[in-house]
C-alpha atoms as an extended CHARMM CRD file, in Angstrom:
* protein
*
       184  EXT
         1         1  ALA       CA            -23.2680000000       41.5710000000       -7.6410000000  PROA      1               0.0000000000
         2         2  GLU       CA            -24.7110000000       38.9880000000       -5.2940000000  PROA      2               0.0000000000
         3         3  SER       CA            -24.8220000000       36.2700000000       -7.9640000000  PROA      3               0.0000000000
         4         4  ASN       CA            -21.0230000000       36.4880000000       -8.2520000000  PROA      4               0.0000000000
         5         5  TYR       CA            -20.5810000000       35.2620000000       -4.6770000000  PROA      5               0.0000000000
         6         6  PRO       CA            -21.5450000000       31.9530000000       -3.0930000000  PROA      6               0.0000000000
         7         7  GLY       CA            -24.0120000000       32.0850000000       -0.2040000000  PROA      7               0.0000000000
         8         8  ASN       CA            -21.3390000000       31.6290000000        2.4680000000  PROA      8               0.0000000000
         9         9  ILE       CA            -19.1550000000       34.6040000000        1.5610000000  PROA      9               0.0000000000
        10        10  HSD       CA            -18.2980000000       37.1520000000        4.2360000000  PROA      10              0.0000000000
        11        11  LEU       CA            -20.9860000000       39.7900000000        4.7430000000  PROA      11              0.0000000000
        12        12  GLY       CA            -18.5450000000       42.6740000000        4.3210000000  PROA      12              0.0000000000
        13        13  ILE       CA            -17.4660000000       41.5140000000        0.8750000000  PROA      13              0.0000000000
        14        14  ARG       CA            -21.0710000000       41.1020000000       -0.2450000000  PROA      14              0.0000000000
        15        15  LEU       CA            -22.0040000000       44.5360000000        1.1080000000  PROA      15              0.0000000000
        16        16  ASN       CA            -18.9960000000       46.1020000000       -0.6300000000  PROA      16              0.0000000000
        17        17  ALA       CA            -20.0550000000       44.5940000000       -3.9390000000  PROA      17              0.0000000000
        18        18  LEU       CA            -23.6400000000       45.7650000000       -3.4990000000  PROA      18              0.0000000000
        19        19  GLN       CA            -22.4380000000       49.2290000000       -2.4670000000  PROA      19              0.0000000000
        20        20  LYS       CA            -20.3770000000       49.5550000000       -5.6480000000  PROA      20              0.0000000000
        21        21  ASN       CA            -23.3580000000       48.5070000000       -7.7220000000  PROA      21              0.0000000000
        22        22  LEU       CA            -25.5930000000       50.9550000000       -5.8520000000  PROA      22              0.0000000000
        23        23  THR       CA            -23.0920000000       53.7610000000       -6.3980000000  PROA      23              0.0000000000
        24        24  ALA       CA            -23.0140000000       53.0480000000      -10.1180000000  PROA      24              0.0000000000
        25        25  LEU       CA            -26.8000000000       53.0330000000      -10.3180000000  PROA      25              0.0000000000
        26        26  THR       CA            -27.2490000000       56.2810000000       -8.4240000000  PROA      26              0.0000000000
        27        27  GLU       CA            -24.2940000000       58.3160000000       -9.6750000000  PROA      27              0.0000000000
        28        28  TRP       CA            -23.8140000000       57.2510000000      -13.2680000000  PROA      28              0.0000000000
        29        29  SER       CA            -27.2120000000       56.0820000000      -14.4210000000  PROA      29              0.0000000000
        30        30  ASP       CA            -30.8520000000       56.7240000000      -13.7680000000  PROA      30              0.0000000000
        31        31  ARG       CA            -32.2570000000       53.3850000000      -12.6320000000  PROA      31              0.0000000000
        32        32  PRO       CA            -34.1340000000       54.1060000000       -9.3910000000  PROA      32              0.0000000000
        33        33  LYS       CA            -36.0250000000       50.7830000000       -9.1990000000  PROA      33              0.0000000000
        34        34  GLU       CA            -32.8030000000       48.8070000000       -9.3280000000  PROA      34              0.0000000000
        35        35  ALA       CA            -31.1390000000       51.1780000000       -6.8580000000  PROA      35              0.0000000000
        36        36  LYS       CA            -34.0050000000       50.7360000000       -4.3820000000  PROA      36              0.0000000000
        37        37  LYS       CA            -33.8080000000       46.9660000000       -4.7440000000  PROA      37              0.0000000000
        38        38  ILE       CA            -30.0720000000       46.8730000000       -4.0480000000  PROA      38              0.0000000000
        39        39  ALA       CA            -30.2440000000       49.3340000000       -1.1330000000  PROA      39              0.0000000000
        40        40  ASN       CA            -33.0790000000       47.3500000000        0.4390000000  PROA      40              0.0000000000
        41        41  LYS       CA            -31.0740000000       44.1430000000       -0.0450000000  PROA      41              0.0000000000
        42        42  MET       CA            -28.1590000000       45.7540000000        1.8320000000  PROA      42              0.0000000000
        43        43  LEU       CA            -30.4630000000       46.8430000000        4.6510000000  PROA      43              0.0000000000
        44        44  SER       CA            -31.9960000000       43.3690000000        4.8610000000  PROA      44              0.0000000000
        45        45  MET       CA            -28.5570000000       41.7540000000        5.0810000000  PROA      45              0.0000000000
        46        46  VAL       CA            -27.5070000000       44.1160000000        7.8660000000  PROA      46              0.0000000000
        47        47  ARG       CA            -30.7730000000       43.5180000000        9.7890000000  PROA      47              0.0000000000
        48        48  LYS       CA            -30.2040000000       39.7550000000        9.6330000000  PROA      48              0.0000000000
        49        49  PHE       CA            -26.5950000000       40.1910000000       10.7760000000  PROA      49              0.0000000000
        50        50  LYS       CA            -27.6710000000       42.4070000000       13.6920000000  PROA      50              0.0000000000
        51        51  LYS       CA            -30.0770000000       39.7040000000       14.9060000000  PROA      51              0.0000000000
        52        52  ILE       CA            -27.1130000000       37.3740000000       15.3860000000  PROA      52              0.0000000000
        53        53  GLN       CA            -24.4800000000       39.7740000000       16.7280000000  PROA      53              0.0000000000
        54        54  SER       CA            -23.6940000000       43.4500000000       17.1170000000  PROA      54              0.0000000000
        55        55  ALA       CA            -22.4820000000       45.0530000000       13.9280000000  PROA      55              0.0000000000
        56        56  PRO       CA            -18.9780000000       46.5380000000       13.6690000000  PROA      56              0.0000000000
        57        57  LYS       CA            -18.5080000000       50.1260000000       12.4940000000  PROA      57              0.0000000000
        58        58  GLU       CA            -17.8260000000       49.0640000000        8.8940000000  PROA      58              0.0000000000
        59        59  ILE       CA            -21.1540000000       47.2370000000        8.6540000000  PROA      59              0.0000000000
        60        60  LEU       CA            -23.0020000000       50.1600000000       10.2440000000  PROA      60              0.0000000000
        61        61  GLU       CA            -21.4280000000       52.5120000000        7.6950000000  PROA      61              0.0000000000
        62        62  LYS       CA            -22.7330000000       50.2900000000        4.8840000000  PROA      62              0.0000000000
        63        63  GLU       CA            -26.1910000000       50.4450000000        6.4830000000  PROA      63              0.0000000000
        64        64  ALA       CA            -25.9700000000       54.2380000000        6.6530000000  PROA      64              0.0000000000
        65        65  TYR       CA            -24.8080000000       54.3610000000        3.0230000000  PROA      65              0.0000000000
        66        66  ALA       CA            -27.8190000000       52.3130000000        1.8990000000  PROA      66              0.0000000000
        67        67  HSD       CA            -30.1790000000       54.5970000000        3.8180000000  PROA      67              0.0000000000
        68        68  GLY       CA            -28.5130000000       57.6870000000        2.3440000000  PROA      68              0.0000000000
        69        69  ARG       CA            -28.7610000000       56.3980000000       -1.2140000000  PROA      69              0.0000000000
        70        70  LEU       CA            -32.3730000000       55.3510000000       -0.7320000000  PROA      70              0.0000000000
        71        71  GLY       CA            -33.0570000000       58.8300000000        0.5840000000  PROA      71              0.0000000000
        72        72  ARG       CA            -31.5090000000       60.3930000000       -2.5390000000  PROA      72              0.0000000000
        73        73  VAL       CA            -33.5220000000       58.1360000000       -4.8480000000  PROA      73              0.0000000000
        74        74  TYR       CA            -36.7610000000       59.0600000000       -3.0730000000  PROA      74              0.0000000000
        75        75  LEU       CA            -35.7910000000       62.7340000000       -2.9730000000  PROA      75              0.0000000000
        76        76  ASP       CA            -35.1690000000       62.7420000000       -6.7250000000  PROA      76              0.0000000000
        77        77  GLU       CA            -38.7940000000       61.6340000000       -7.2540000000  PROA      77              0.0000000000
        78        78  GLY       CA            -39.7750000000       65.1170000000       -6.0430000000  PROA      78              0.0000000000
        79        79  THR       CA            -43.1930000000       64.3620000000       -4.5070000000  PROA      79              0.0000000000
        80        80  LYS       CA            -44.3270000000       65.0620000000       -0.9530000000  PROA      80              0.0000000000
        81        81  GLU       CA            -44.7750000000       61.3390000000       -0.3010000000  PROA      81              0.0000000000
        82        82  SER       CA            -41.3420000000       60.4670000000       -1.6780000000  PROA      82              0.0000000000
        83        83  ALA       CA            -39.8180000000       63.3510000000        0.3080000000  PROA      83              0.0000000000
        84        84  ASP       CA            -41.3660000000       61.8360000000        3.4490000000  PROA      84              0.0000000000
        85        85  ASN       CA            -39.7240000000       58.4950000000        2.6040000000  PROA      85              0.0000000000
        86        86  ALA       CA            -36.4610000000       60.3030000000        1.8850000000  PROA      86              0.0000000000
        87        87  MET       CA            -36.6280000000       62.0440000000        5.2610000000  PROA      87              0.0000000000
        88        88  LYS       CA            -36.9840000000       58.7000000000        7.0730000000  PROA      88              0.0000000000
        89        89  HSD       CA            -33.9180000000       57.2960000000        5.3190000000  PROA      89              0.0000000000
        90        90  PHE       CA            -31.8400000000       60.4510000000        5.8530000000  PROA      90              0.0000000000
        91        91  GLU       CA            -32.7510000000       60.4110000000        9.5590000000  PROA      91              0.0000000000
        92        92  ALA       CA            -31.7260000000       56.7600000000        9.8410000000  PROA      92              0.0000000000
        93        93  CYS       CA            -28.4860000000       57.5400000000        8.0000000000  PROA      93              0.0000000000
        94        94  ARG       CA            -27.7730000000       60.5120000000       10.2670000000  PROA      94              0.0000000000
        95        95  ASP       CA            -28.4760000000       58.5320000000       13.4440000000  PROA      95              0.0000000000
        96        96  ILE       CA            -26.1660000000       55.6910000000       12.4370000000  PROA      96              0.0000000000
        97        97  LEU       CA            -23.3800000000       58.0540000000       11.3850000000  PROA      97              0.0000000000
        98        98  LYS       CA            -23.7710000000       60.0080000000       14.6190000000  PROA      98              0.0000000000
        99        99  ALA       CA            -23.3560000000       56.7600000000       16.5550000000  PROA      99              0.0000000000
       100       100  VAL       CA            -20.1140000000       55.8920000000       14.7350000000  PROA      100             0.0000000000
       101       101  GLY       CA            -18.7160000000       59.4430000000       14.9200000000  PROA      101             0.0000000000
       102       102  HSD       CA            -18.8300000000       60.3510000000       11.2250000000  PROA      102             0.0000000000
       103       103  LYS       CA            -19.2950000000       64.1490000000       11.4620000000  PROA      103             0.0000000000
       104       104  GLN       CA            -19.1690000000       64.9300000000        7.7410000000  PROA      104             0.0000000000
       105       105  GLY       CA            -21.7650000000       62.2510000000        7.0270000000  PROA      105             0.0000000000
       106       106  VAL       CA            -24.0110000000       63.6570000000        9.7450000000  PROA      106             0.0000000000
       107       107  ALA       CA            -23.7520000000       67.1440000000        8.2080000000  PROA      107             0.0000000000
       108       108  SER       CA            -24.5100000000       65.7910000000        4.7440000000  PROA      108             0.0000000000
       109       109  SER       CA            -27.5160000000       63.8530000000        6.0560000000  PROA      109             0.0000000000
       110       110  GLU       CA            -28.8420000000       66.9530000000        7.7700000000  PROA      110             0.0000000000
       111       111  ALA       CA            -28.4850000000       68.9730000000        4.5670000000  PROA      111             0.0000000000
       112       112  ASN       CA            -30.4360000000       66.2930000000        2.7090000000  PROA      112             0.0000000000
       113       113  MET       CA            -33.0540000000       66.2790000000        5.4740000000  PROA      113             0.0000000000
       114       114  ALA       CA            -33.5130000000       70.0370000000        5.0900000000  PROA      114             0.0000000000
       115       115  THR       CA            -34.1200000000       69.6250000000        1.3710000000  PROA      115             0.0000000000
       116       116  ALA       CA            -36.5570000000       66.7410000000        1.9460000000  PROA      116             0.0000000000
       117       117  LYS       CA            -38.3880000000       68.7890000000        4.5700000000  PROA      117             0.0000000000
       118       118  SER       CA            -38.8310000000       71.6610000000        2.1190000000  PROA      118             0.0000000000
       119       119  ILE       CA            -40.3770000000       69.3730000000       -0.4610000000  PROA      119             0.0000000000
       120       120  ARG       CA            -42.4360000000       67.4120000000        2.0640000000  PROA      120             0.0000000000
       121       121  ASP       CA            -43.8540000000       70.5410000000        3.6840000000  PROA      121             0.0000000000
       122       122  GLY       CA            -44.7940000000       72.0160000000        0.3310000000  PROA      122             0.0000000000
       123       123  ALA       CA            -42.2490000000       74.8160000000        0.4280000000  PROA      123             0.0000000000
       124       124  MET       CA            -41.0520000000       75.9460000000       -2.9500000000  PROA      124             0.0000000000
       125       125  THR       CA            -37.9480000000       73.9850000000       -3.7970000000  PROA      125             0.0000000000
       126       126  ASP       CA            -36.1340000000       77.0680000000       -5.0790000000  PROA      126             0.0000000000
       127       127  VAL       CA            -36.5380000000       79.0720000000       -1.8570000000  PROA      127             0.0000000000
       128       128  TYR       CA            -34.2260000000       78.1590000000        0.9930000000  PROA      128             0.0000000000
       129       129  THR       CA            -34.0600000000       79.1050000000        4.6550000000  PROA      129             0.0000000000
       130       130  GLU       CA            -31.0200000000       80.4460000000        6.4530000000  PROA      130             0.0000000000
       131       131  GLU       CA            -30.8680000000       77.1320000000        8.3370000000  PROA      131             0.0000000000
       132       132  GLU       CA            -30.6110000000       75.1980000000        5.0660000000  PROA      132             0.0000000000
       133       133  LEU       CA            -27.9220000000       77.5700000000        3.8360000000  PROA      133             0.0000000000
       134       134  GLU       CA            -25.9690000000       77.1060000000        7.0530000000  PROA      134             0.0000000000
       135       135  ILE       CA            -26.1970000000       73.3180000000        6.8150000000  PROA      135             0.0000000000
       136       136  HSD       CA            -24.9830000000       73.3090000000        3.1930000000  PROA      136             0.0000000000
       137       137  LEU       CA            -22.2110000000       75.7980000000        3.9970000000  PROA      137             0.0000000000
       138       138  ASN       CA            -21.0380000000       73.6550000000        6.9290000000  PROA      138             0.0000000000
       139       139  THR       CA            -20.9110000000       70.5760000000        4.7170000000  PROA      139             0.0000000000
       140       140  TYR       CA            -18.9710000000       72.4560000000        2.0160000000  PROA      140             0.0000000000
       141       141  THR       CA            -16.5390000000       73.9650000000        4.5380000000  PROA      141             0.0000000000
       142       142  HSD       CA            -15.9160000000       70.5960000000        6.1670000000  PROA      142             0.0000000000
       143       143  LEU       CA            -15.2460000000       68.8980000000        2.8250000000  PROA      143             0.0000000000
       144       144  LEU       CA            -13.0420000000       71.7800000000        1.7140000000  PROA      144             0.0000000000
       145       145  GLU       CA            -10.9000000000       71.3340000000        4.8390000000  PROA      145             0.0000000000
       146       146  GLN       CA            -10.8740000000       67.5290000000        4.7730000000  PROA      146             0.0000000000
       147       147  GLU       CA            -10.6540000000       66.7060000000        1.0700000000  PROA      147             0.0000000000
       148       148  GLY       CA             -9.5250000000       69.9060000000       -0.6130000000  PROA      148             0.0000000000
       149       149  GLU       CA            -11.0930000000       72.0100000000       -3.3460000000  PROA      149             0.0000000000
       150       150  GLY       CA            -10.4070000000       69.4680000000       -6.1100000000  PROA      150             0.0000000000
       151       151  SER       CA            -12.4350000000       66.6500000000       -4.5300000000  PROA      151             0.0000000000
       152       152  HSD       CA            -15.5700000000       65.7570000000       -6.4830000000  PROA      152             0.0000000000
       153       153  ARG       CA            -17.4780000000       65.6790000000       -3.1840000000  PROA      153             0.0000000000
       154       154  THR       CA            -16.2860000000       69.1980000000       -2.3070000000  PROA      154             0.0000000000
       155       155  ILE       CA            -17.2170000000       70.4720000000       -5.7580000000  PROA      155             0.0000000000
       156       156  ASN       CA            -20.6680000000       68.8760000000       -5.4790000000  PROA      156             0.0000000000
       157       157  ALA       CA            -21.1710000000       70.4030000000       -2.0170000000  PROA      157             0.0000000000
       158       158  GLY       CA            -20.0880000000       73.7970000000       -3.3650000000  PROA      158             0.0000000000
       159       159  MET       CA            -22.5950000000       73.5290000000       -6.1840000000  PROA      159             0.0000000000
       160       160  ASN       CA            -25.2760000000       72.7080000000       -3.6090000000  PROA      160             0.0000000000
       161       161  VAL       CA            -24.3380000000       75.8830000000       -1.7010000000  PROA      161             0.0000000000
       162       162  ALA       CA            -24.5550000000       77.8850000000       -4.9300000000  PROA      162             0.0000000000
       163       163  ASN       CA            -28.0350000000       76.4540000000       -5.6050000000  PROA      163             0.0000000000
       164       164  VAL       CA            -29.1720000000       77.4000000000       -2.1050000000  PROA      164             0.0000000000
       165       165  LEU       CA            -27.6610000000       80.8750000000       -2.4480000000  PROA      165             0.0000000000
       166       166  HSD       CA            -29.4340000000       81.3610000000       -5.7510000000  PROA      166             0.0000000000
       167       167  GLY       CA            -32.7110000000       80.1160000000       -4.2630000000  PROA      167             0.0000000000
       168       168  ALA       CA            -32.2520000000       82.5230000000       -1.3660000000  PROA      168             0.0000000000
       169       169  HSD       CA            -31.8880000000       85.3840000000       -3.8750000000  PROA      169             0.0000000000
       170       170  ASN       CA            -28.1440000000       85.7610000000       -3.3530000000  PROA      170             0.0000000000
       171       171  SER       CA            -27.2630000000       85.2600000000       -7.0080000000  PROA      171             0.0000000000
       172       172  ILE       CA            -24.0680000000       87.3150000000       -6.8940000000  PROA      172             0.0000000000
       173       173  GLU       CA            -22.6210000000       85.1780000000       -4.0930000000  PROA      173             0.0000000000
       174       174  ALA       CA            -23.7500000000       82.0620000000       -5.9630000000  PROA      174             0.0000000000
       175       175  GLU       CA            -21.9760000000       83.2210000000       -9.1310000000  PROA      175             0.0000000000
       176       176  ARG       CA            -18.7810000000       84.0100000000       -7.1910000000  PROA      176             0.0000000000
       177       177  LEU       CA            -18.7630000000       80.5460000000       -5.6520000000  PROA      177             0.0000000000
       178       178  LEU       CA            -19.4360000000       78.8640000000       -8.9890000000  PROA      178             0.0000000000
       179       179  SER       CA            -16.6130000000       80.8790000000      -10.5800000000  PROA      179             0.0000000000
       180       180  LYS       CA            -14.2750000000       79.7380000000       -7.8180000000  PROA      180             0.0000000000
       181       181  ILE       CA            -15.3150000000       76.1060000000       -8.3100000000  PROA      181             0.0000000000
       182       182  ALA       CA            -14.8930000000       76.3890000000      -12.0900000000  PROA      182             0.0000000000
       183       183  ARG       CA            -11.2700000000       77.5240000000      -11.6470000000  PROA      183             0.0000000000
       184       184  VAL       CA            -10.3660000000       74.3060000000       -9.8110000000  PROA      184             0.0000000000
């Protein structure tokens, strides 16, 4: 994306282009090395911008997005070391989103942090705590209220809740939720 823009283009436009590329790499393909490279490029651009002046909310949200995506890429690697890296990025994402008042993003980051913590601490990935269930339920409920049951983000959050329910040995509740999601 960067090669399509001259060096003097507005930072926001460049970050938007990189964000779209990062989204494509992390949602529709499995190319973690490229995703890491693009996310780190976004973070580098924001760091340079912040050295010159304070960043507006839109730039901070792009920074949080890059941290969140990096966290997901590391989390998908599934090792304790990668979960530790994921945790650092999810914490950074959460802190930025907290500062700009993005409640749903904070909840999502905290749900991701709970998953990373389970992997990092050596807990079985298919056994979840009540705290993790509560975090995932809060995220799902918030998205359900804000975006409706047909939103892909709400559906994804609902599937995450079902996975946690199943891992917490509440398979019947998980099946009920999945049936509800399937009817959408």
